[in-house]
Amino acid sequence: MNTEERIWSFLKAQGLTDAGAAGLMGNLYAESGLRPNNLQNSYEGKLGMADAEYTERVDSGSYTNFAHDCAGYGLAQWTYHTRKANLHKFAKDAGKSIGDLEMQLGFLMKELSTSYKTVLATLKTATSVRAASDAVLLQFERPADQSEAVKAKRAGYGQKYFDKYAQKGSVNTMGFSNSPLATVKLISPNKTVGRNHAIDTITIHCFVGQVTAKRGCEVFQPSSKGASCNYVVGYDGSIGLCVEEKDRSWCTGGYKKVNGISGSSNDYQAVTIEVACEAKHPYAITEKAMAALIELCTDICRRNGIKKLLWSGDKNLVGNPAKQNLTVHRWFANKACPGDYIYQRLGDIAAKVNAKLGATGAAPVQPSAPVSSVPYKVRITATDLRIRKGPGTNTAIVQNAITPGVYTIVSEATGQGATLWGKLKSGKGWVSLDFCKKI
């Protein structure tokens, strides 16, 4: 067997899933090219030694600064002095060269099983190459550059190993598959673009018109359309496939990780869903459509390794809004994008899906916040009430202190940091209704 086959076989024998082994190997390749005697390139000149000489001198004892020279070495490019000292001791105890492949794989598993148990647990359960790769990158290797570009590149390396060695039928979300719940398949003729990211988000929108999934898919067929979606849910609970999951749709919206429209990056990560709704406010959807939406979201999560849905009002997002993975399209846009109805029910949707997934710590299903008849007037007496860009303390501050007085509320929504938020008629932003008295 060649080196990569030996590494794959070893990792699989340790109980790693195909996706876990591939994700780990992708990172090892990025670090060392899978060469166990690899000395960090930038240190070859500094130390005046290349890979083979460095390894030989460490083994012979003529070079005694192995642990403290700050040079990355081996499969994982071990660098920190205590980790290198432990590697050196492990090799001596085994009677092996510091550059021996099997010895380093044994040391790698020792580290994972003792100091990085969370990473190892991920690698033994992973169904997504990207999820496994990110776990190794962010929690084990921890390079200085942890950008999205680096994450995607390393997951790409891992994907090559998955494609080459994984057993047929093995689940991997970077391979993508469509929901079996879709009974209508009208694939859009619009130009599609393959994803550059594993699916980790679900983004929902309503479109005006109580129509079937078939008709909804037909709406998105003309090539002149500037938007599309992966799935359409009809008023009767029918589900249609419009853009395959392997391809991103082009809704270019969604409340994702940052304030405002997130743009195409959300589309690469998200499965996007359009749901048929009524033509007038509050743009409600039928019970059958909601039930089908819950089933579709649950199926998407199961197939793509999403263990729990987090929405904008979830307590788990406090201080870390980047974890949000259930979003809506442009609910705040000043155009015919009736996202408010869905936005106000994200908590219900997340709770019901999480219950079906058996998500750990899933919150019980809570009733949707009551929606008052708008517009109406409120009196504000607080002198430090902030105006925010959206309904939540996780959105940008537009104004630090509103002037006390009477204001008109034109829309309500739930969100982080308040029982209910109200949108000001002026269009300047949103305020917490907890500090407003309705008059």
Short mmCIF file of C-alpha atoms in Angstrom, two decimals:
data_model
loop_
_atom_site.label_atom_id
_atom_site.label_comp_id
_atom_site.label_asym_id
_atom_site.label_seq_id
_atom_site.Cartn_x
_atom_site.Cartn_y
_atom_site.Cartn_z
CA MET A 1 0.00 0.00 0.00
CA ASN A 2 1.14 3.54 -0.65
CA THR A 3 1.26 6.16 2.12
CA GLU A 4 -2.25 7.52 1.73
CA GLU A 5 -3.74 4.00 1.60
CA ARG A 6 -1.90 3.13 4.81
CA ILE A 7 -3.18 6.27 6.51
CA TRP A 8 -6.76 5.65 5.33
CA SER A 9 -6.71 2.03 6.51
CA PHE A 10 -5.28 3.02 9.89
CA LEU A 11 -7.86 5.74 10.51
CA LYS A 12 -10.74 3.50 9.50
CA ALA A 13 -9.45 0.80 11.87
CA GLN A 14 -9.67 3.38 14.68
CA GLY A 15 -13.41 3.76 14.12
CA LEU A 16 -13.48 6.94 12.07
CA THR A 17 -16.29 7.26 9.55
CA ASP A 18 -15.44 7.66 5.89
CA ALA A 19 -16.20 11.38 6.13
CA GLY A 20 -14.18 11.66 9.35
CA ALA A 21 -11.13 9.91 7.91
CA ALA A 22 -11.31 12.03 4.75
CA GLY A 23 -11.69 15.28 6.69
CA LEU A 24 -8.67 14.46 8.86
CA MET A 25 -6.56 13.37 5.89
CA GLY A 26 -7.39 16.57 4.02
CA ASN A 27 -5.92 18.58 6.89
CA LEU A 28 -2.85 16.36 7.18
CA TYR A 29 -2.26 16.79 3.45
CA ALA A 30 -2.55 20.57 3.81
CA GLU A 31 -0.04 20.52 6.66
CA SER A 32 2.58 18.07 5.39
CA GLY A 33 1.61 16.59 2.05
CA LEU A 34 1.20 13.32 4.06
CA ARG A 35 4.97 13.12 4.51
CA PRO A 36 5.84 12.04 8.09
CA ASN A 37 9.39 13.42 7.91
CA ASN A 38 8.28 16.83 6.63
CA LEU A 39 10.15 19.72 8.25
CA GLN A 40 8.38 23.06 7.95
CA ASN A 41 9.74 24.64 4.76
CA SER A 42 10.52 28.02 6.30
CA TYR A 43 12.78 26.35 8.87
CA GLU A 44 14.96 24.44 6.41
CA GLY A 45 16.95 27.58 5.74
CA LYS A 46 16.93 28.73 9.37
CA LEU A 47 18.24 25.39 10.64
CA GLY A 48 20.38 24.57 7.62
CA MET A 49 18.80 21.13 7.31
CA ALA A 50 16.27 19.49 5.00
CA ASP A 51 13.76 16.77 5.93
CA ALA A 52 16.02 13.71 5.92
CA GLU A 53 19.00 15.31 7.72
CA TYR A 54 16.79 16.88 10.38
CA THR A 55 15.09 13.56 11.05
CA GLU A 56 18.38 11.63 11.19
CA ARG A 57 20.00 14.12 13.59
CA VAL A 58 17.00 14.10 15.93
CA ASP A 59 17.01 10.29 15.93
CA SER A 60 20.77 10.11 16.61
CA GLY A 61 20.66 12.73 19.33
CA SER A 62 23.11 15.06 17.61
CA TYR A 63 20.36 17.67 17.37
CA THR A 64 18.89 18.30 20.82
CA ASN A 65 16.56 21.26 20.27
CA PHE A 66 13.71 19.34 18.61
CA ALA A 67 11.07 20.30 21.17
CA HIS A 68 11.95 23.99 21.40
CA ASP A 69 12.97 25.06 17.88
CA CYS A 70 9.38 26.10 16.94
CA ALA A 71 9.64 24.22 13.64
CA GLY A 72 6.57 22.35 12.44
CA TYR A 73 7.29 18.65 11.89
CA GLY A 74 5.57 15.50 10.72
CA LEU A 75 2.12 14.61 9.40
CA ALA A 76 0.34 17.20 11.54
CA GLN A 77 3.24 19.67 11.59
CA TRP A 78 3.47 19.47 15.38
CA THR A 79 4.99 22.76 16.57
CA TYR A 80 4.24 23.59 20.20
CA HIS A 81 7.09 22.50 22.47
CA THR A 82 5.10 20.18 24.75
CA ARG A 83 3.49 18.39 21.82
CA LYS A 84 6.85 17.93 20.09
CA ALA A 85 8.42 16.70 23.32
CA ASN A 86 5.60 14.18 23.71
CA LEU A 87 6.04 13.07 20.10
CA HIS A 88 9.78 12.58 20.67
CA LYS A 89 9.17 10.53 23.81
CA PHE A 90 6.49 8.46 22.07
CA ALA A 91 8.94 7.61 19.27
CA LYS A 92 11.73 6.68 21.71
CA ASP A 93 9.41 4.49 23.79
CA ALA A 94 8.32 2.71 20.60
CA GLY A 95 11.91 2.34 19.38
CA LYS A 96 10.96 4.13 16.14
CA SER A 97 12.35 7.00 14.11
CA ILE A 98 10.79 10.37 14.75
CA GLY A 99 9.74 10.28 11.09
CA ASP A 100 8.11 6.82 11.14
CA LEU A 101 4.59 6.85 9.66
CA GLU A 102 2.94 4.24 11.89
CA MET A 103 4.49 5.78 15.00
CA GLN A 104 3.13 9.21 14.12
CA LEU A 105 -0.33 7.80 13.40
CA GLY A 106 -0.26 6.13 16.81
CA PHE A 107 0.75 9.40 18.46
CA LEU A 108 -1.96 11.23 16.52
CA MET A 109 -4.62 8.90 17.90
CA LYS A 110 -3.17 9.21 21.41
CA GLU A 111 -3.50 13.00 21.23
CA LEU A 112 -7.04 12.80 19.85
CA SER A 113 -8.19 10.29 22.45
CA THR A 114 -6.68 12.12 25.43
CA SER A 115 -6.52 15.84 24.69
CA TYR A 116 -8.96 16.31 21.80
CA LYS A 117 -11.85 14.02 22.68
CA THR A 118 -14.45 16.31 21.11
CA VAL A 119 -12.62 16.27 17.79
CA LEU A 120 -12.30 12.49 17.89
CA ALA A 121 -16.01 12.12 18.67
CA THR A 122 -16.79 14.25 15.64
CA LEU A 123 -14.52 12.17 13.41
CA LYS A 124 -16.20 8.96 14.59
CA THR A 125 -19.72 10.21 13.82
CA ALA A 126 -19.23 12.65 10.94
CA THR A 127 -21.35 12.27 7.83
CA SER A 128 -19.93 15.44 6.29
CA VAL A 129 -16.36 15.84 5.06
CA ARG A 130 -16.66 19.58 5.61
CA ALA A 131 -17.84 19.19 9.22
CA ALA A 132 -15.00 16.76 10.00
CA SER A 133 -12.44 18.94 8.26
CA ASP A 134 -13.57 22.08 10.09
CA ALA A 135 -13.37 20.29 13.45
CA VAL A 136 -9.74 19.30 12.79
CA LEU A 137 -8.84 22.72 11.41
CA LEU A 138 -10.40 24.81 14.18
CA GLN A 139 -9.83 22.59 17.22
CA PHE A 140 -6.76 20.46 16.47
CA GLU A 141 -4.48 22.12 13.91
CA ARG A 142 -5.51 25.73 14.66
CA PRO A 143 -3.47 27.50 11.94
CA ALA A 144 -3.23 31.29 11.93
CA ASP A 145 -5.40 31.50 8.81
CA GLN A 146 -8.82 30.00 9.54
CA SER A 147 -10.66 31.85 6.78
CA GLU A 148 -13.53 30.44 4.74
CA ALA A 149 -11.15 30.02 1.81
CA VAL A 150 -8.84 27.83 3.92
CA LYS A 151 -11.77 25.81 5.28
CA ALA A 152 -13.09 25.16 1.77
CA LYS A 153 -9.64 24.27 0.45
CA ARG A 154 -8.95 21.73 3.18
CA ALA A 155 -12.40 20.19 2.87
CA GLY A 156 -11.72 19.94 -0.87
CA TYR A 157 -8.57 17.93 -0.19
CA GLY A 158 -10.59 15.67 2.09
CA GLN A 159 -13.29 15.24 -0.52
CA LYS A 160 -10.73 13.78 -2.93
CA TYR A 161 -9.84 11.09 -0.39
CA PHE A 162 -13.52 10.41 0.27
CA ASP A 163 -14.22 10.00 -3.44
CA LYS A 164 -11.22 7.69 -3.80
CA TYR A 165 -11.55 5.43 -0.75
CA ALA A 166 -15.03 5.66 0.79
CA GLN A 167 -17.28 2.64 0.47
CA LYS A 168 -20.09 2.92 -2.04
CA GLY A 169 -23.25 4.17 -0.39
CA SER A 170 -21.38 5.96 2.39
CA VAL A 171 -23.14 9.16 3.43
CA ASN A 172 -21.32 12.42 2.77
CA THR A 173 -23.05 15.75 2.60
CA MET A 174 -20.40 17.17 0.27
CA GLY A 175 -21.77 14.67 -2.23
CA PHE A 176 -25.32 16.04 -1.83
CA SER A 177 -28.64 14.32 -2.48
CA ASN A 178 -32.19 15.53 -3.03
CA SER A 179 -35.13 15.04 -0.68
CA PRO A 180 -37.24 11.95 -1.41
CA LEU A 181 -40.24 13.97 -0.20
CA ALA A 182 -40.28 15.93 -3.46
CA THR A 183 -42.97 14.42 -5.67
CA VAL A 184 -42.65 17.13 -8.32
CA LYS A 185 -39.35 17.67 -10.12
CA LEU A 186 -39.17 20.58 -12.52
CA ILE A 187 -35.50 21.48 -12.58
CA SER A 188 -34.94 25.12 -13.46
CA PRO A 189 -33.25 25.76 -16.84
CA ASN A 190 -31.51 28.77 -15.32
CA LYS A 191 -27.74 28.47 -15.24
CA THR A 192 -26.81 26.66 -12.04
CA VAL A 193 -23.63 26.93 -10.00
CA GLY A 194 -22.24 24.08 -7.92
CA ARG A 195 -21.85 24.67 -4.19
CA ASN A 196 -18.49 25.53 -2.69
CA HIS A 197 -19.68 24.77 0.84
CA ALA A 198 -21.37 21.92 2.66
CA ILE A 199 -25.05 22.51 3.41
CA ASP A 200 -25.39 23.78 6.97
CA THR A 201 -28.33 26.20 6.75
CA ILE A 202 -32.01 26.23 5.77
CA THR A 203 -33.47 29.47 4.43
CA ILE A 204 -37.24 29.88 4.00
CA HIS A 205 -39.37 32.41 2.13
CA CYS A 206 -43.03 32.81 1.25
CA PHE A 207 -44.17 33.72 -2.24
CA VAL A 208 -47.57 35.23 -2.92
CA GLY A 209 -50.06 32.78 -4.38
CA GLN A 210 -51.90 29.78 -2.95
CA VAL A 211 -50.67 27.37 -5.61
CA THR A 212 -49.39 23.80 -5.79
CA ALA A 213 -45.70 22.90 -5.78
CA LYS A 214 -45.91 22.12 -9.49
CA ARG A 215 -47.19 25.59 -10.28
CA GLY A 216 -44.64 27.11 -7.92
CA CYS A 217 -41.81 25.35 -9.71
CA GLU A 218 -43.18 26.57 -13.04
CA VAL A 219 -43.05 30.14 -11.75
CA PHE A 220 -39.30 29.82 -11.32
CA GLN A 221 -38.66 28.22 -14.70
CA PRO A 222 -38.17 31.20 -17.08
CA SER A 223 -34.48 31.91 -17.58
CA SER A 224 -35.16 35.62 -17.15
CA LYS A 225 -35.86 35.09 -13.46
CA GLY A 226 -33.29 36.64 -11.16
CA ALA A 227 -34.13 34.33 -8.27
CA SER A 228 -34.91 30.71 -7.63
CA CYS A 229 -34.97 28.12 -4.86
CA ASN A 230 -34.17 24.49 -4.19
CA TYR A 231 -37.69 23.49 -3.11
CA VAL A 232 -41.24 24.77 -3.39
CA VAL A 233 -43.96 23.84 -0.88
CA GLY A 234 -47.51 24.17 -2.22
CA TYR A 235 -50.60 25.23 -0.29
CA ASP A 236 -51.79 21.59 -0.37
CA GLY A 237 -48.59 20.25 1.19
CA SER A 238 -47.04 19.15 -2.09
CA ILE A 239 -43.27 19.50 -2.41
CA GLY A 240 -41.39 20.30 -5.60
CA LEU A 241 -37.71 20.28 -6.51
CA CYS A 242 -36.64 23.31 -8.55
CA VAL A 243 -32.85 23.43 -8.15
CA GLU A 244 -30.98 20.31 -7.07
CA GLU A 245 -29.25 20.44 -3.69
CA LYS A 246 -25.85 19.97 -5.32
CA ASP A 247 -26.36 23.45 -6.82
CA ARG A 248 -26.91 26.75 -5.04
CA SER A 249 -30.09 28.64 -5.74
CA TRP A 250 -29.90 32.37 -6.30
CA CYS A 251 -32.22 33.99 -3.79
CA THR A 252 -29.40 36.26 -2.56
CA GLY A 253 -31.17 37.02 0.66
CA GLY A 254 -31.56 35.71 4.16
CA TYR A 255 -30.69 36.85 7.64
CA LYS A 256 -27.42 34.96 8.06
CA LYS A 257 -24.58 35.65 10.50
CA VAL A 258 -24.46 39.38 9.77
CA ASN A 259 -27.00 42.16 9.80
CA GLY A 260 -28.84 42.71 6.56
CA ILE A 261 -28.86 40.77 3.33
CA SER A 262 -26.04 38.26 3.34
CA GLY A 263 -25.92 37.80 -0.41
CA SER A 264 -24.73 34.80 -2.38
CA SER A 265 -22.63 33.33 0.45
CA ASN A 266 -25.85 32.29 2.18
CA ASP A 267 -27.07 30.57 -0.97
CA TYR A 268 -23.94 28.41 -1.19
CA GLN A 269 -24.52 27.18 2.38
CA ALA A 270 -28.31 26.99 2.47
CA VAL A 271 -31.05 24.83 1.07
CA THR A 272 -33.63 27.43 0.08
CA ILE A 273 -37.38 26.85 0.28
CA GLU A 274 -40.30 28.88 -1.11
CA VAL A 275 -43.72 28.33 0.50
CA ALA A 276 -47.02 29.33 -1.14
CA CYS A 277 -48.85 31.94 0.93
CA GLU A 278 -51.92 34.16 0.85
CA ALA A 279 -51.92 37.28 -1.31
CA LYS A 280 -52.62 39.71 1.53
CA HIS A 281 -51.13 40.49 4.92
CA PRO A 282 -50.24 38.58 7.04
CA TYR A 283 -49.38 36.33 4.06
CA ALA A 284 -50.33 33.20 6.01
CA ILE A 285 -49.60 29.66 4.85
CA THR A 286 -51.95 26.71 5.27
CA GLU A 287 -51.64 24.03 7.94
CA LYS A 288 -50.84 21.46 5.24
CA ALA A 289 -48.07 23.67 3.88
CA MET A 290 -46.61 24.18 7.37
CA ALA A 291 -46.71 20.44 8.11
CA ALA A 292 -44.94 19.70 4.80
CA LEU A 293 -42.38 22.43 5.53
CA ILE A 294 -41.57 20.85 8.91
CA GLU A 295 -41.12 17.41 7.30
CA LEU A 296 -38.94 18.82 4.52
CA CYS A 297 -36.71 20.74 6.95
CA THR A 298 -36.35 17.61 9.10
CA ASP A 299 -35.34 15.53 6.07
CA ILE A 300 -32.82 18.16 4.94
CA CYS A 301 -31.25 18.18 8.39
CA ARG A 302 -30.99 14.40 8.58
CA ARG A 303 -29.39 14.01 5.16
CA ASN A 304 -26.94 16.86 5.65
CA GLY A 305 -25.81 16.19 9.21
CA ILE A 306 -27.52 19.25 10.73
CA LYS A 307 -28.12 18.12 14.29
CA LYS A 308 -30.08 21.11 15.58
CA LEU A 309 -31.67 24.22 14.08
CA LEU A 310 -30.92 27.57 15.71
CA TRP A 311 -32.98 30.65 14.86
CA SER A 312 -32.43 34.36 15.54
CA GLY A 313 -34.22 34.28 18.91
CA ASP A 314 -32.48 31.19 20.26
CA LYS A 315 -30.66 31.69 23.56
CA ASN A 316 -27.76 29.61 22.22
CA LEU A 317 -26.96 32.41 19.79
CA VAL A 318 -26.30 35.04 22.45
CA GLY A 319 -22.80 36.29 21.80
CA ASN A 320 -22.38 34.00 18.80
CA PRO A 321 -24.91 34.87 16.06
CA ALA A 322 -22.75 33.09 13.47
CA LYS A 323 -24.23 29.78 14.61
CA GLN A 324 -27.68 30.69 13.28
CA ASN A 325 -28.69 28.10 10.69
CA LEU A 326 -32.44 28.68 10.22
CA THR A 327 -33.02 31.91 8.36
CA VAL A 328 -35.54 33.75 6.21
CA HIS A 329 -35.18 35.70 2.98
CA ARG A 330 -35.19 39.45 3.15
CA TRP A 331 -37.97 39.71 5.72
CA PHE A 332 -37.07 43.39 6.19
CA ALA A 333 -37.03 44.36 2.51
CA ASN A 334 -39.27 47.18 1.31
CA LYS A 335 -40.74 45.08 -1.47
CA ALA A 336 -43.06 42.12 -2.04
CA CYS A 337 -41.06 39.68 0.07
CA PRO A 338 -43.55 38.59 2.75
CA GLY A 339 -41.02 37.11 5.13
CA ASP A 340 -42.52 38.49 8.34
CA TYR A 341 -45.02 35.63 8.67
CA ILE A 342 -42.31 32.99 8.54
CA TYR A 343 -39.88 35.04 10.62
CA GLN A 344 -42.34 35.24 13.50
CA ARG A 345 -42.69 31.45 13.44
CA LEU A 346 -39.05 30.46 13.19
CA GLY A 347 -39.03 29.46 16.84
CA ASP A 348 -41.97 27.10 16.29
CA ILE A 349 -40.41 25.63 13.16
CA ALA A 350 -37.04 25.08 14.84
CA ALA A 351 -38.63 23.49 17.92
CA LYS A 352 -40.77 21.07 15.88
CA VAL A 353 -37.89 20.04 13.62
CA ASN A 354 -35.53 19.64 16.58
CA ALA A 355 -38.09 17.48 18.36
CA LYS A 356 -38.22 15.18 15.31
CA LEU A 357 -34.43 15.12 15.17
CA GLY A 358 -34.20 14.30 18.87
CA ALA A 359 -31.84 17.23 19.24
CA THR A 360 -30.15 17.42 22.64
CA GLY A 361 -31.62 20.23 24.68
CA ALA A 362 -34.29 20.97 22.09
CA ALA A 363 -36.70 23.51 23.51
CA PRO A 364 -40.36 22.53 23.82
CA VAL A 365 -42.63 23.81 21.10
CA GLN A 366 -43.80 27.29 22.02
CA PRO A 367 -46.81 29.08 20.58
CA SER A 368 -46.07 31.88 18.17
CA ALA A 369 -46.07 35.36 19.65
CA PRO A 370 -49.46 36.99 19.19
CA VAL A 371 -49.56 39.39 16.30
CA SER A 372 -51.42 42.61 17.02
CA SER A 373 -53.38 44.58 14.51
CA VAL A 374 -51.07 47.23 13.07
CA PRO A 375 -50.52 50.11 12.80
CA TYR A 376 -50.96 51.43 16.33
CA LYS A 377 -49.41 54.11 18.52
CA VAL A 378 -47.12 53.68 21.53
CA ARG A 379 -45.72 56.07 24.10
CA ILE A 380 -42.01 55.86 24.90
CA THR A 381 -40.70 57.44 28.09
CA ALA A 382 -37.32 55.73 28.30
CA THR A 383 -34.38 57.96 27.52
CA ASP A 384 -31.95 55.21 26.57
CA LEU A 385 -34.06 52.98 24.30
CA ARG A 386 -32.06 52.04 21.23
CA ILE A 387 -33.33 51.85 17.66
CA ARG A 388 -31.98 48.81 15.85
CA LYS A 389 -31.77 47.83 12.21
CA GLY A 390 -33.81 44.67 12.78
CA PRO A 391 -35.92 43.05 15.51
CA GLY A 392 -33.18 41.77 17.80
CA THR A 393 -30.27 42.84 19.97
CA ASN A 394 -28.08 40.90 17.53
CA THR A 395 -28.69 43.56 14.85
CA ALA A 396 -26.92 46.86 14.33
CA ILE A 397 -27.75 49.93 16.44
CA VAL A 398 -29.17 52.71 14.27
CA GLN A 399 -29.59 55.22 17.10
CA ASN A 400 -28.39 54.94 20.70
CA ALA A 401 -31.33 56.78 22.28
CA ILE A 402 -34.77 57.49 20.88
CA THR A 403 -36.41 60.78 21.80
CA PRO A 404 -39.27 60.14 24.27
CA GLY A 405 -42.71 60.68 22.74
CA VAL A 406 -45.50 59.02 20.74
CA TYR A 407 -44.59 56.76 17.83
CA THR A 408 -46.47 54.60 15.32
CA ILE A 409 -45.67 50.91 15.06
CA VAL A 410 -46.34 49.41 11.62
CA SER A 411 -45.08 45.86 12.08
CA GLU A 412 -44.25 43.38 14.86
CA ALA A 413 -41.72 40.55 15.03
CA THR A 414 -40.07 38.30 17.59
CA GLY A 415 -36.32 38.45 18.05
CA GLN A 416 -33.40 38.19 20.44
CA GLY A 417 -33.43 40.38 23.55
CA ALA A 418 -37.13 41.27 23.82
CA THR A 419 -40.56 39.68 24.07
CA LEU A 420 -41.63 41.51 20.91
CA TRP A 421 -40.17 44.13 18.59
CA GLY A 422 -41.96 46.93 16.76
CA LYS A 423 -41.02 48.62 13.50
CA LEU A 424 -41.24 52.42 13.50
CA LYS A 425 -43.42 54.06 10.84
CA SER A 426 -40.54 56.38 9.98
CA GLY A 427 -38.66 53.36 8.69
CA LYS A 428 -35.68 54.23 10.87
CA GLY A 429 -35.66 50.85 12.53
CA TRP A 430 -37.04 48.64 15.32
CA VAL A 431 -37.55 49.14 19.07
CA SER A 432 -38.21 46.73 21.92
CA LEU A 433 -41.93 46.86 22.72
CA ASP A 434 -41.10 45.85 26.29
CA PHE A 435 -40.33 49.55 26.88
CA CYS A 436 -43.32 50.93 24.99
CA LYS A 437 -46.85 51.57 26.27
CA LYS A 438 -49.59 51.03 23.73
CA ILE A 439 -52.11 53.89 23.57
#
